[in-house]
Each structure stands twice: as C-alpha cells, then as structure tokens.
Amino acid sequence: MTKFSYTDELDDFKNAGAWLARRGWSEAAGGNMSIRLDALADVHEDDHIELPVAVPNLAGKAVLLTGSGTRAREIGVDPVPHIGLYKISDDGRHYGWIAGNDKPSCELPAHFAIHDMLEQHRPEDKAILHTHPASVISLYHEATMNSGKAISDKILSLQSEAWLHLPEGLGYVKHALPGSLDLGLASAEAVKRHHLVLWQYHGILATGETLAAGCDKLEVVEKCARVYWTLRAAGIDPKGLTLADTKHTLEAFGQLHRFDS
Ligand code: 2HA
Ligand code: ZN
C-alpha cells in the first residue's frame, strides 16, 4: 500500500472519529468524512473512474475520504487504514485512487459535489462530515419540522448563542436515497448558503475549515435539538427567544447581515 503523509489531516480524522463515536452519532459504519487538499503535483492517478457529475473546480485537486464500511470508533484509534486519498483528473470528470483505503464511502458523489461547490463559494471550508445524531433525526418525524426554516426557527432560538454560530440557519434536503447523486447535488446546492445541512430521516452534514470546526457546529445544533426534546418530554412546547432578542444578539456581535441575507 502506498503511504501518505498528511499528518495534520489524519489527526483531524482521528479526533473527529473519536468524537462522533463517543457522542453515539455515528453508529456502526454510519457517517463519513472528507478533507479537500490542494493540487497534488507529480502524483498521477492510475485508474480513471468516471464521476457521475463533473467537478470542474476540483480539477487536479485531491480528497481524503473515509472508506466504505469504516467505523468512527476505529478511525478514532488509528485513521490510517480507513482513509483513502483520491485525485481528481485535470478534466474534472474522473478520479483515481492514490493511497490508503481504496473502497470509498458510498457518499463519494455527495462529498465530491459539495467540495466542488465549496471550492467556488466558501474555499476556506475544506472539511465535510456526515453523521446520524438521534436528537436531530427525531425532529424529522414531527410534522411541522418540514423545512430548514421551520427547524431553524424552532430550535436555534432555544439557546442564546445558537444563532450566533449559525446565522444563516440550517439547510434542508428532503429524503433521498443514501449515496445517491440526487442527495449529493441537493446538498451541494444547500452548502452555498449553509454550513449545516439536514438530511430528512437520515442525519446531518457539516462543512468547516477543519473536521473539528464542523464538529463544533454539529454540537451546537445537537444541543438545541436535545433541549427541544427535553422540554417536550416535560410537556412544554418551547417558544424560545423572541425574534427581536435574536436580532439584537446577532446585531451586537456583527452577524445580523448573515441572518437577514
Ligand atoms: O453508512 O452514513 O450515508 C454510511 C452513511 C451513508
Ligand atoms: Zn448516513
């Protein structure tokens, strides 16, 4: 097996894998993660696997991606056997395996499509995580929680700082087949504006400058979802902060333009 030497990135995978497993969000082999790398000079992909969608913004770049069937709890101990390095061809239509795990996550189309969009719209976000937190998934089964706006308005107002972490609110993709191009393309569209995208009946996807930064955002939304369900279990239908309080807080921290845009 060819070795790779992306120490910082592998540490990021290790820490995030351990955290996703410890939180119980990535059960069994659930969830997947990737980090986009700059162009790999002098490294050539041997096999040219056709991509289901062109990713012109990734031409010549590379992606570290978790392997199919890999477990977060094992990535958290030693990431090396579980992460694969892939390079995108110069035409942005093919990719090839370079090193490490050679069986990519079934969500490869989503990861590549989202990286392509991020490269264009939010290039500092190099990391993508997808996981299955129970308190967030539970929201999808409430009839009124049927859009990103409905869910954002209901749960982000339950804690004074949540909107500050996510001023644009939460993106939302209706249920689509796991691993499908539809799921990938809809998510790519949603990440233009949102750092977190809800996957109806499935889980959630986060982008960040690092996987650790993506985990921060996941913690914020999962905290809000847990507060919501704790209150509901106590028979309370929470109203949360008023819109005026939310706007006042965002304004005080210079983030109101992101909420209003
Ligand atoms: O099993 O979570 O979405 C991995 C996944 C696919
Ligand atoms: Zn999943």
JSON list of N, CA, C and O in Angstrom, two decimals, residues 177-219:
[
{"chain": "A", "resi": 177, "resn": "LEU", "atom": "N", "xyz": [-32.20, 8.83, -1.62]},
{"chain": "A", "resi": 177, "resn": "LEU", "atom": "CA", "xyz": [-31.51, 7.57, -1.42]},
{"chain": "A", "resi": 177, "resn": "LEU", "atom": "C", "xyz": [-30.09, 7.83, -0.89]},
{"chain": "A", "resi": 177, "resn": "LEU", "atom": "O", "xyz": [-29.35, 8.63, -1.48]},
{"chain": "A", "resi": 178, "resn": "PRO", "atom": "N", "xyz": [-29.69, 7.17, 0.22]},
{"chain": "A", "resi": 178, "resn": "PRO", "atom": "CA", "xyz": [-28.31, 7.34, 0.69]},
{"chain": "A", "resi": 178, "resn": "PRO", "atom": "C", "xyz": [-27.31, 7.00, -0.43]},
{"chain": "A", "resi": 178, "resn": "PRO", "atom": "O", "xyz": [-27.49, 6.04, -1.17]},
{"chain": "A", "resi": 179, "resn": "GLY", "atom": "N", "xyz": [-26.31, 7.82, -0.57]},
{"chain": "A", "resi": 179, "resn": "GLY", "atom": "CA", "xyz": [-25.29, 7.57, -1.58]},
{"chain": "A", "resi": 179, "resn": "GLY", "atom": "C", "xyz": [-25.67, 8.03, -2.97]},
{"chain": "A", "resi": 179, "resn": "GLY", "atom": "O", "xyz": [-24.89, 7.89, -3.92]},
{"chain": "A", "resi": 180, "resn": "SER", "atom": "N", "xyz": [-26.88, 8.60, -3.13]},
{"chain": "A", "resi": 180, "resn": "SER", "atom": "CA", "xyz": [-27.32, 8.95, -4.48]},
{"chain": "A", "resi": 180, "resn": "SER", "atom": "C", "xyz": [-26.78, 10.30, -4.93]},
{"chain": "A", "resi": 180, "resn": "SER", "atom": "O", "xyz": [-26.43, 11.16, -4.12]},
{"chain": "A", "resi": 181, "resn": "LEU", "atom": "N", "xyz": [-26.74, 10.47, -6.22]},
{"chain": "A", "resi": 181, "resn": "LEU", "atom": "CA", "xyz": [-26.31, 11.74, -6.79]},
{"chain": "A", "resi": 181, "resn": "LEU", "atom": "C", "xyz": [-27.32, 12.84, -6.44]},
{"chain": "A", "resi": 181, "resn": "LEU", "atom": "O", "xyz": [-26.93, 13.99, -6.19]},
{"chain": "A", "resi": 182, "resn": "ASP", "atom": "N", "xyz": [-28.62, 12.47, -6.39]},
{"chain": "A", "resi": 182, "resn": "ASP", "atom": "CA", "xyz": [-29.65, 13.46, -6.00]},
{"chain": "A", "resi": 182, "resn": "ASP", "atom": "C", "xyz": [-29.33, 14.06, -4.64]},
{"chain": "A", "resi": 182, "resn": "ASP", "atom": "O", "xyz": [-29.43, 15.27, -4.45]},
{"chain": "A", "resi": 183, "resn": "LEU", "atom": "N", "xyz": [-28.98, 13.20, -3.69]},
{"chain": "A", "resi": 183, "resn": "LEU", "atom": "CA", "xyz": [-28.65, 13.68, -2.34]},
{"chain": "A", "resi": 183, "resn": "LEU", "atom": "C", "xyz": [-27.41, 14.59, -2.41]},
{"chain": "A", "resi": 183, "resn": "LEU", "atom": "O", "xyz": [-27.37, 15.65, -1.78]},
{"chain": "A", "resi": 184, "resn": "GLY", "atom": "N", "xyz": [-26.43, 14.17, -3.21]},
{"chain": "A", "resi": 184, "resn": "GLY", "atom": "CA", "xyz": [-25.21, 14.96, -3.34]},
{"chain": "A", "resi": 184, "resn": "GLY", "atom": "C", "xyz": [-25.46, 16.33, -3.96]},
{"chain": "A", "resi": 184, "resn": "GLY", "atom": "O", "xyz": [-24.98, 17.36, -3.46]},
{"chain": "A", "resi": 185, "resn": "LEU", "atom": "N", "xyz": [-26.24, 16.36, -5.03]},
{"chain": "A", "resi": 185, "resn": "LEU", "atom": "CA", "xyz": [-26.46, 17.64, -5.74]},
{"chain": "A", "resi": 185, "resn": "LEU", "atom": "C", "xyz": [-27.32, 18.58, -4.90]},
{"chain": "A", "resi": 185, "resn": "LEU", "atom": "O", "xyz": [-27.04, 19.79, -4.84]},
{"chain": "A", "resi": 186, "resn": "ALA", "atom": "N", "xyz": [-28.33, 18.03, -4.23]},
{"chain": "A", "resi": 186, "resn": "ALA", "atom": "CA", "xyz": [-29.17, 18.90, -3.38]},
{"chain": "A", "resi": 186, "resn": "ALA", "atom": "C", "xyz": [-28.35, 19.44, -2.21]},
{"chain": "A", "resi": 186, "resn": "ALA", "atom": "O", "xyz": [-28.49, 20.60, -1.81]},
{"chain": "A", "resi": 187, "resn": "SER", "atom": "N", "xyz": [-27.46, 18.63, -1.67]},
{"chain": "A", "resi": 187, "resn": "SER", "atom": "CA", "xyz": [-26.62, 19.09, -0.56]},
{"chain": "A", "resi": 187, "resn": "SER", "atom": "C", "xyz": [-25.64, 20.15, -1.03]},
{"chain": "A", "resi": 187, "resn": "SER", "atom": "O", "xyz": [-25.37, 21.13, -0.34]},
{"chain": "A", "resi": 188, "resn": "ALA", "atom": "N", "xyz": [-25.10, 19.94, -2.23]},
{"chain": "A", "resi": 188, "resn": "ALA", "atom": "CA", "xyz": [-24.15, 20.92, -2.78]},
{"chain": "A", "resi": 188, "resn": "ALA", "atom": "C", "xyz": [-24.83, 22.27, -2.94]},
{"chain": "A", "resi": 188, "resn": "ALA", "atom": "O", "xyz": [-24.25, 23.33, -2.64]},
{"chain": "A", "resi": 189, "resn": "GLU", "atom": "N", "xyz": [-26.08, 22.25, -3.40]},
{"chain": "A", "resi": 189, "resn": "GLU", "atom": "CA", "xyz": [-26.83, 23.50, -3.54]},
{"chain": "A", "resi": 189, "resn": "GLU", "atom": "C", "xyz": [-27.02, 24.16, -2.17]},
{"chain": "A", "resi": 189, "resn": "GLU", "atom": "O", "xyz": [-26.85, 25.37, -2.02]},
{"chain": "A", "resi": 190, "resn": "ALA", "atom": "N", "xyz": [-27.33, 23.33, -1.17]},
{"chain": "A", "resi": 190, "resn": "ALA", "atom": "CA", "xyz": [-27.61, 23.87, 0.17]},
{"chain": "A", "resi": 190, "resn": "ALA", "atom": "C", "xyz": [-26.36, 24.46, 0.84]},
{"chain": "A", "resi": 190, "resn": "ALA", "atom": "O", "xyz": [-26.47, 25.42, 1.60]},
{"chain": "A", "resi": 191, "resn": "VAL", "atom": "N", "xyz": [-25.20, 23.89, 0.58]},
{"chain": "A", "resi": 191, "resn": "VAL", "atom": "CA", "xyz": [-23.99, 24.40, 1.26]},
{"chain": "A", "resi": 191, "resn": "VAL", "atom": "C", "xyz": [-23.52, 25.75, 0.70]},
{"chain": "A", "resi": 191, "resn": "VAL", "atom": "O", "xyz": [-22.67, 26.39, 1.30]},
{"chain": "A", "resi": 192, "resn": "LYS", "atom": "N", "xyz": [-24.08, 26.16, -0.41]},
{"chain": "A", "resi": 192, "resn": "LYS", "atom": "CA", "xyz": [-23.76, 27.51, -0.90]},
{"chain": "A", "resi": 192, "resn": "LYS", "atom": "C", "xyz": [-24.03, 28.52, 0.21]},
{"chain": "A", "resi": 192, "resn": "LYS", "atom": "O", "xyz": [-23.34, 29.51, 0.36]},
{"chain": "A", "resi": 193, "resn": "ARG", "atom": "N", "xyz": [-25.10, 28.29, 0.95]},
{"chain": "A", "resi": 193, "resn": "ARG", "atom": "CA", "xyz": [-25.52, 29.23, 1.99]},
{"chain": "A", "resi": 193, "resn": "ARG", "atom": "C", "xyz": [-25.30, 28.69, 3.41]},
{"chain": "A", "resi": 193, "resn": "ARG", "atom": "O", "xyz": [-25.00, 29.45, 4.31]},
{"chain": "A", "resi": 194, "resn": "HIS", "atom": "N", "xyz": [-25.43, 27.38, 3.58]},
{"chain": "A", "resi": 194, "resn": "HIS", "atom": "CA", "xyz": [-25.48, 26.82, 4.93]},
{"chain": "A", "resi": 194, "resn": "HIS", "atom": "C", "xyz": [-24.25, 25.97, 5.27]},
{"chain": "A", "resi": 194, "resn": "HIS", "atom": "O", "xyz": [-23.79, 25.19, 4.44]},
{"chain": "A", "resi": 195, "resn": "HIS", "atom": "N", "xyz": [-23.79, 26.11, 6.52]},
{"chain": "A", "resi": 195, "resn": "HIS", "atom": "CA", "xyz": [-22.70, 25.27, 7.00]},
{"chain": "A", "resi": 195, "resn": "HIS", "atom": "C", "xyz": [-23.21, 23.91, 7.48]},
{"chain": "A", "resi": 195, "resn": "HIS", "atom": "O", "xyz": [-22.44, 22.96, 7.58]},
{"chain": "A", "resi": 196, "resn": "LEU", "atom": "N", "xyz": [-24.48, 23.86, 7.81]},
{"chain": "A", "resi": 196, "resn": "LEU", "atom": "CA", "xyz": [-25.08, 22.58, 8.24]},
{"chain": "A", "resi": 196, "resn": "LEU", "atom": "C", "xyz": [-26.27, 22.29, 7.33]},
{"chain": "A", "resi": 196, "resn": "LEU", "atom": "O", "xyz": [-27.09, 23.18, 7.08]},
{"chain": "A", "resi": 197, "resn": "VAL", "atom": "N", "xyz": [-26.37, 21.05, 6.88]},
{"chain": "A", "resi": 197, "resn": "VAL", "atom": "CA", "xyz": [-27.49, 20.65, 6.03]},
{"chain": "A", "resi": 197, "resn": "VAL", "atom": "C", "xyz": [-28.16, 19.42, 6.65]},
{"chain": "A", "resi": 197, "resn": "VAL", "atom": "O", "xyz": [-27.51, 18.39, 6.87]},
{"chain": "A", "resi": 198, "resn": "LEU", "atom": "N", "xyz": [-29.46, 19.57, 6.92]},
{"chain": "A", "resi": 198, "resn": "LEU", "atom": "CA", "xyz": [-30.25, 18.47, 7.48]},
{"chain": "A", "resi": 198, "resn": "LEU", "atom": "C", "xyz": [-30.62, 17.50, 6.36]},
{"chain": "A", "resi": 198, "resn": "LEU", "atom": "O", "xyz": [-31.05, 17.94, 5.29]},
{"chain": "A", "resi": 199, "resn": "TRP", "atom": "N", "xyz": [-30.44, 16.22, 6.61]},
{"chain": "A", "resi": 199, "resn": "TRP", "atom": "CA", "xyz": [-30.85, 15.21, 5.63]},
{"chain": "A", "resi": 199, "resn": "TRP", "atom": "C", "xyz": [-32.08, 14.50, 6.22]},
{"chain": "A", "resi": 199, "resn": "TRP", "atom": "O", "xyz": [-31.96, 13.73, 7.17]},
{"chain": "A", "resi": 200, "resn": "GLN", "atom": "N", "xyz": [-33.25, 14.80, 5.65]},
{"chain": "A", "resi": 200, "resn": "GLN", "atom": "CA", "xyz": [-34.50, 14.31, 6.23]},
{"chain": "A", "resi": 200, "resn": "GLN", "atom": "C", "xyz": [-34.48, 12.79, 6.44]},
{"chain": "A", "resi": 200, "resn": "GLN", "atom": "O", "xyz": [-34.11, 12.04, 5.52]},
{"chain": "A", "resi": 201, "resn": "TYR", "atom": "N", "xyz": [-34.89, 12.37, 7.61]},
{"chain": "A", "resi": 201, "resn": "TYR", "atom": "CA", "xyz": [-34.96, 10.96, 8.02]},
{"chain": "A", "resi": 201, "resn": "TYR", "atom": "C", "xyz": [-33.61, 10.24, 8.02]},
{"chain": "A", "resi": 201, "resn": "TYR", "atom": "O", "xyz": [-33.55, 9.02, 8.17]},
{"chain": "A", "resi": 202, "resn": "HIS", "atom": "N", "xyz": [-32.52, 10.97, 7.82]},
{"chain": "A", "resi": 202, "resn": "HIS", "atom": "CA", "xyz": [-31.22, 10.29, 7.67]},
{"chain": "A", "resi": 202, "resn": "HIS", "atom": "C", "xyz": [-30.18, 10.82, 8.67]},
{"chain": "A", "resi": 202, "resn": "HIS", "atom": "O", "xyz": [-29.65, 10.06, 9.47]},
{"chain": "A", "resi": 203, "resn": "GLY", "atom": "N", "xyz": [-29.91, 12.11, 8.66]},
{"chain": "A", "resi": 203, "resn": "GLY", "atom": "CA", "xyz": [-28.86, 12.64, 9.54]},
{"chain": "A", "resi": 203, "resn": "GLY", "atom": "C", "xyz": [-28.57, 14.08, 9.22]},
{"chain": "A", "resi": 203, "resn": "GLY", "atom": "O", "xyz": [-29.48, 14.86, 8.94]},
{"chain": "A", "resi": 204, "resn": "ILE", "atom": "N", "xyz": [-27.31, 14.43, 9.21]},
{"chain": "A", "resi": 204, "resn": "ILE", "atom": "CA", "xyz": [-26.93, 15.83, 9.03]},
{"chain": "A", "resi": 204, "resn": "ILE", "atom": "C", "xyz": [-25.54, 15.87, 8.41]},
{"chain": "A", "resi": 204, "resn": "ILE", "atom": "O", "xyz": [-24.76, 14.92, 8.56]},
{"chain": "A", "resi": 205, "resn": "LEU", "atom": "N", "xyz": [-25.25, 16.97, 7.71]},
{"chain": "A", "resi": 205, "resn": "LEU", "atom": "CA", "xyz": [-23.95, 17.15, 7.09]},
{"chain": "A", "resi": 205, "resn": "LEU", "atom": "C", "xyz": [-23.41, 18.52, 7.49]},
{"chain": "A", "resi": 205, "resn": "LEU", "atom": "O", "xyz": [-24.16, 19.50, 7.53]},
{"chain": "A", "resi": 206, "resn": "ALA", "atom": "N", "xyz": [-22.13, 18.57, 7.82]},
{"chain": "A", "resi": 206, "resn": "ALA", "atom": "CA", "xyz": [-21.50, 19.82, 8.24]},
{"chain": "A", "resi": 206, "resn": "ALA", "atom": "C", "xyz": [-20.29, 20.11, 7.37]},
{"chain": "A", "resi": 206, "resn": "ALA", "atom": "O", "xyz": [-19.59, 19.19, 6.92]},
{"chain": "A", "resi": 207, "resn": "THR", "atom": "N", "xyz": [-20.04, 21.40, 7.13]},
{"chain": "A", "resi": 207, "resn": "THR", "atom": "CA", "xyz": [-18.78, 21.79, 6.49]},
{"chain": "A", "resi": 207, "resn": "THR", "atom": "C", "xyz": [-18.02, 22.70, 7.47]},
{"chain": "A", "resi": 207, "resn": "THR", "atom": "O", "xyz": [-18.63, 23.35, 8.32]},
{"chain": "A", "resi": 208, "resn": "GLY", "atom": "N", "xyz": [-16.71, 22.72, 7.34]},
{"chain": "A", "resi": 208, "resn": "GLY", "atom": "CA", "xyz": [-15.91, 23.57, 8.22]},
{"chain": "A", "resi": 208, "resn": "GLY", "atom": "C", "xyz": [-14.50, 23.70, 7.69]},
{"chain": "A", "resi": 208, "resn": "GLY", "atom": "O", "xyz": [-14.10, 22.97, 6.77]},
{"chain": "A", "resi": 209, "resn": "GLU", "atom": "N", "xyz": [-13.74, 24.60, 8.28]},
{"chain": "A", "resi": 209, "resn": "GLU", "atom": "CA", "xyz": [-12.34, 24.75, 7.86]},
{"chain": "A", "resi": 209, "resn": "GLU", "atom": "C", "xyz": [-11.57, 23.48, 8.18]},
{"chain": "A", "resi": 209, "resn": "GLU", "atom": "O", "xyz": [-10.61, 23.12, 7.50]},
{"chain": "A", "resi": 210, "resn": "THR", "atom": "N", "xyz": [-11.99, 22.81, 9.26]},
{"chain": "A", "resi": 210, "resn": "THR", "atom": "CA", "xyz": [-11.43, 21.50, 9.64]},
{"chain": "A", "resi": 210, "resn": "THR", "atom": "C", "xyz": [-12.61, 20.62, 10.05]},
{"chain": "A", "resi": 210, "resn": "THR", "atom": "O", "xyz": [-13.72, 21.11, 10.27]},
{"chain": "A", "resi": 211, "resn": "LEU", "atom": "N", "xyz": [-12.33, 19.32, 10.22]},
{"chain": "A", "resi": 211, "resn": "LEU", "atom": "CA", "xyz": [-13.38, 18.44, 10.74]},
{"chain": "A", "resi": 211, "resn": "LEU", "atom": "C", "xyz": [-13.76, 18.86, 12.16]},
{"chain": "A", "resi": 211, "resn": "LEU", "atom": "O", "xyz": [-14.93, 18.82, 12.54]},
{"chain": "A", "resi": 212, "resn": "ALA", "atom": "N", "xyz": [-12.77, 19.30, 12.92]},
{"chain": "A", "resi": 212, "resn": "ALA", "atom": "CA", "xyz": [-13.04, 19.74, 14.30]},
{"chain": "A", "resi": 212, "resn": "ALA", "atom": "C", "xyz": [-14.02, 20.93, 14.30]},
{"chain": "A", "resi": 212, "resn": "ALA", "atom": "O", "xyz": [-14.94, 20.99, 15.12]},
{"chain": "A", "resi": 213, "resn": "ALA", "atom": "N", "xyz": [-13.83, 21.85, 13.36]},
{"chain": "A", "resi": 213, "resn": "ALA", "atom": "CA", "xyz": [-14.73, 23.01, 13.28]},
{"chain": "A", "resi": 213, "resn": "ALA", "atom": "C", "xyz": [-16.13, 22.56, 12.86]},
{"chain": "A", "resi": 213, "resn": "ALA", "atom": "O", "xyz": [-17.14, 23.11, 13.33]},
{"chain": "A", "resi": 214, "resn": "GLY", "atom": "N", "xyz": [-16.21, 21.57, 11.98]},
{"chain": "A", "resi": 214, "resn": "GLY", "atom": "CA", "xyz": [-17.52, 21.01, 11.61]},
{"chain": "A", "resi": 214, "resn": "GLY", "atom": "C", "xyz": [-18.19, 20.37, 12.83]},
{"chain": "A", "resi": 214, "resn": "GLY", "atom": "O", "xyz": [-19.40, 20.52, 13.03]},
{"chain": "A", "resi": 215, "resn": "CYS", "atom": "N", "xyz": [-17.40, 19.68, 13.66]},
{"chain": "A", "resi": 215, "resn": "CYS", "atom": "CA", "xyz": [-17.94, 19.07, 14.89]},
{"chain": "A", "resi": 215, "resn": "CYS", "atom": "C", "xyz": [-18.52, 20.14, 15.81]},
{"chain": "A", "resi": 215, "resn": "CYS", "atom": "O", "xyz": [-19.55, 19.92, 16.46]},
{"chain": "A", "resi": 216, "resn": "ASP", "atom": "N", "xyz": [-17.87, 21.31, 15.87]},
{"chain": "A", "resi": 216, "resn": "ASP", "atom": "CA", "xyz": [-18.38, 22.39, 16.73]},
{"chain": "A", "resi": 216, "resn": "ASP", "atom": "C", "xyz": [-19.82, 22.73, 16.33]},
{"chain": "A", "resi": 216, "resn": "ASP", "atom": "O", "xyz": [-20.70, 22.86, 17.18]},
{"chain": "A", "resi": 217, "resn": "LYS", "atom": "N", "xyz": [-20.04, 22.88, 15.04]},
{"chain": "A", "resi": 217, "resn": "LYS", "atom": "CA", "xyz": [-21.39, 23.26, 14.59]},
{"chain": "A", "resi": 217, "resn": "LYS", "atom": "C", "xyz": [-22.39, 22.14, 14.86]},
{"chain": "A", "resi": 217, "resn": "LYS", "atom": "O", "xyz": [-23.54, 22.39, 15.24]},
{"chain": "A", "resi": 218, "resn": "LEU", "atom": "N", "xyz": [-21.94, 20.91, 14.67]},
{"chain": "A", "resi": 218, "resn": "LEU", "atom": "CA", "xyz": [-22.83, 19.78, 14.96]},
{"chain": "A", "resi": 218, "resn": "LEU", "atom": "C", "xyz": [-23.23, 19.77, 16.43]},
{"chain": "A", "resi": 218, "resn": "LEU", "atom": "O", "xyz": [-24.37, 19.48, 16.78]},
{"chain": "A", "resi": 219, "resn": "GLU", "atom": "N", "xyz": [-22.28, 20.11, 17.30]},
{"chain": "A", "resi": 219, "resn": "GLU", "atom": "CA", "xyz": [-22.59, 20.13, 18.73]},
{"chain": "A", "resi": 219, "resn": "GLU", "atom": "C", "xyz": [-23.63, 21.18, 19.05]},
{"chain": "A", "resi": 219, "resn": "GLU", "atom": "O", "xyz": [-24.51, 20.97, 19.89]}
]
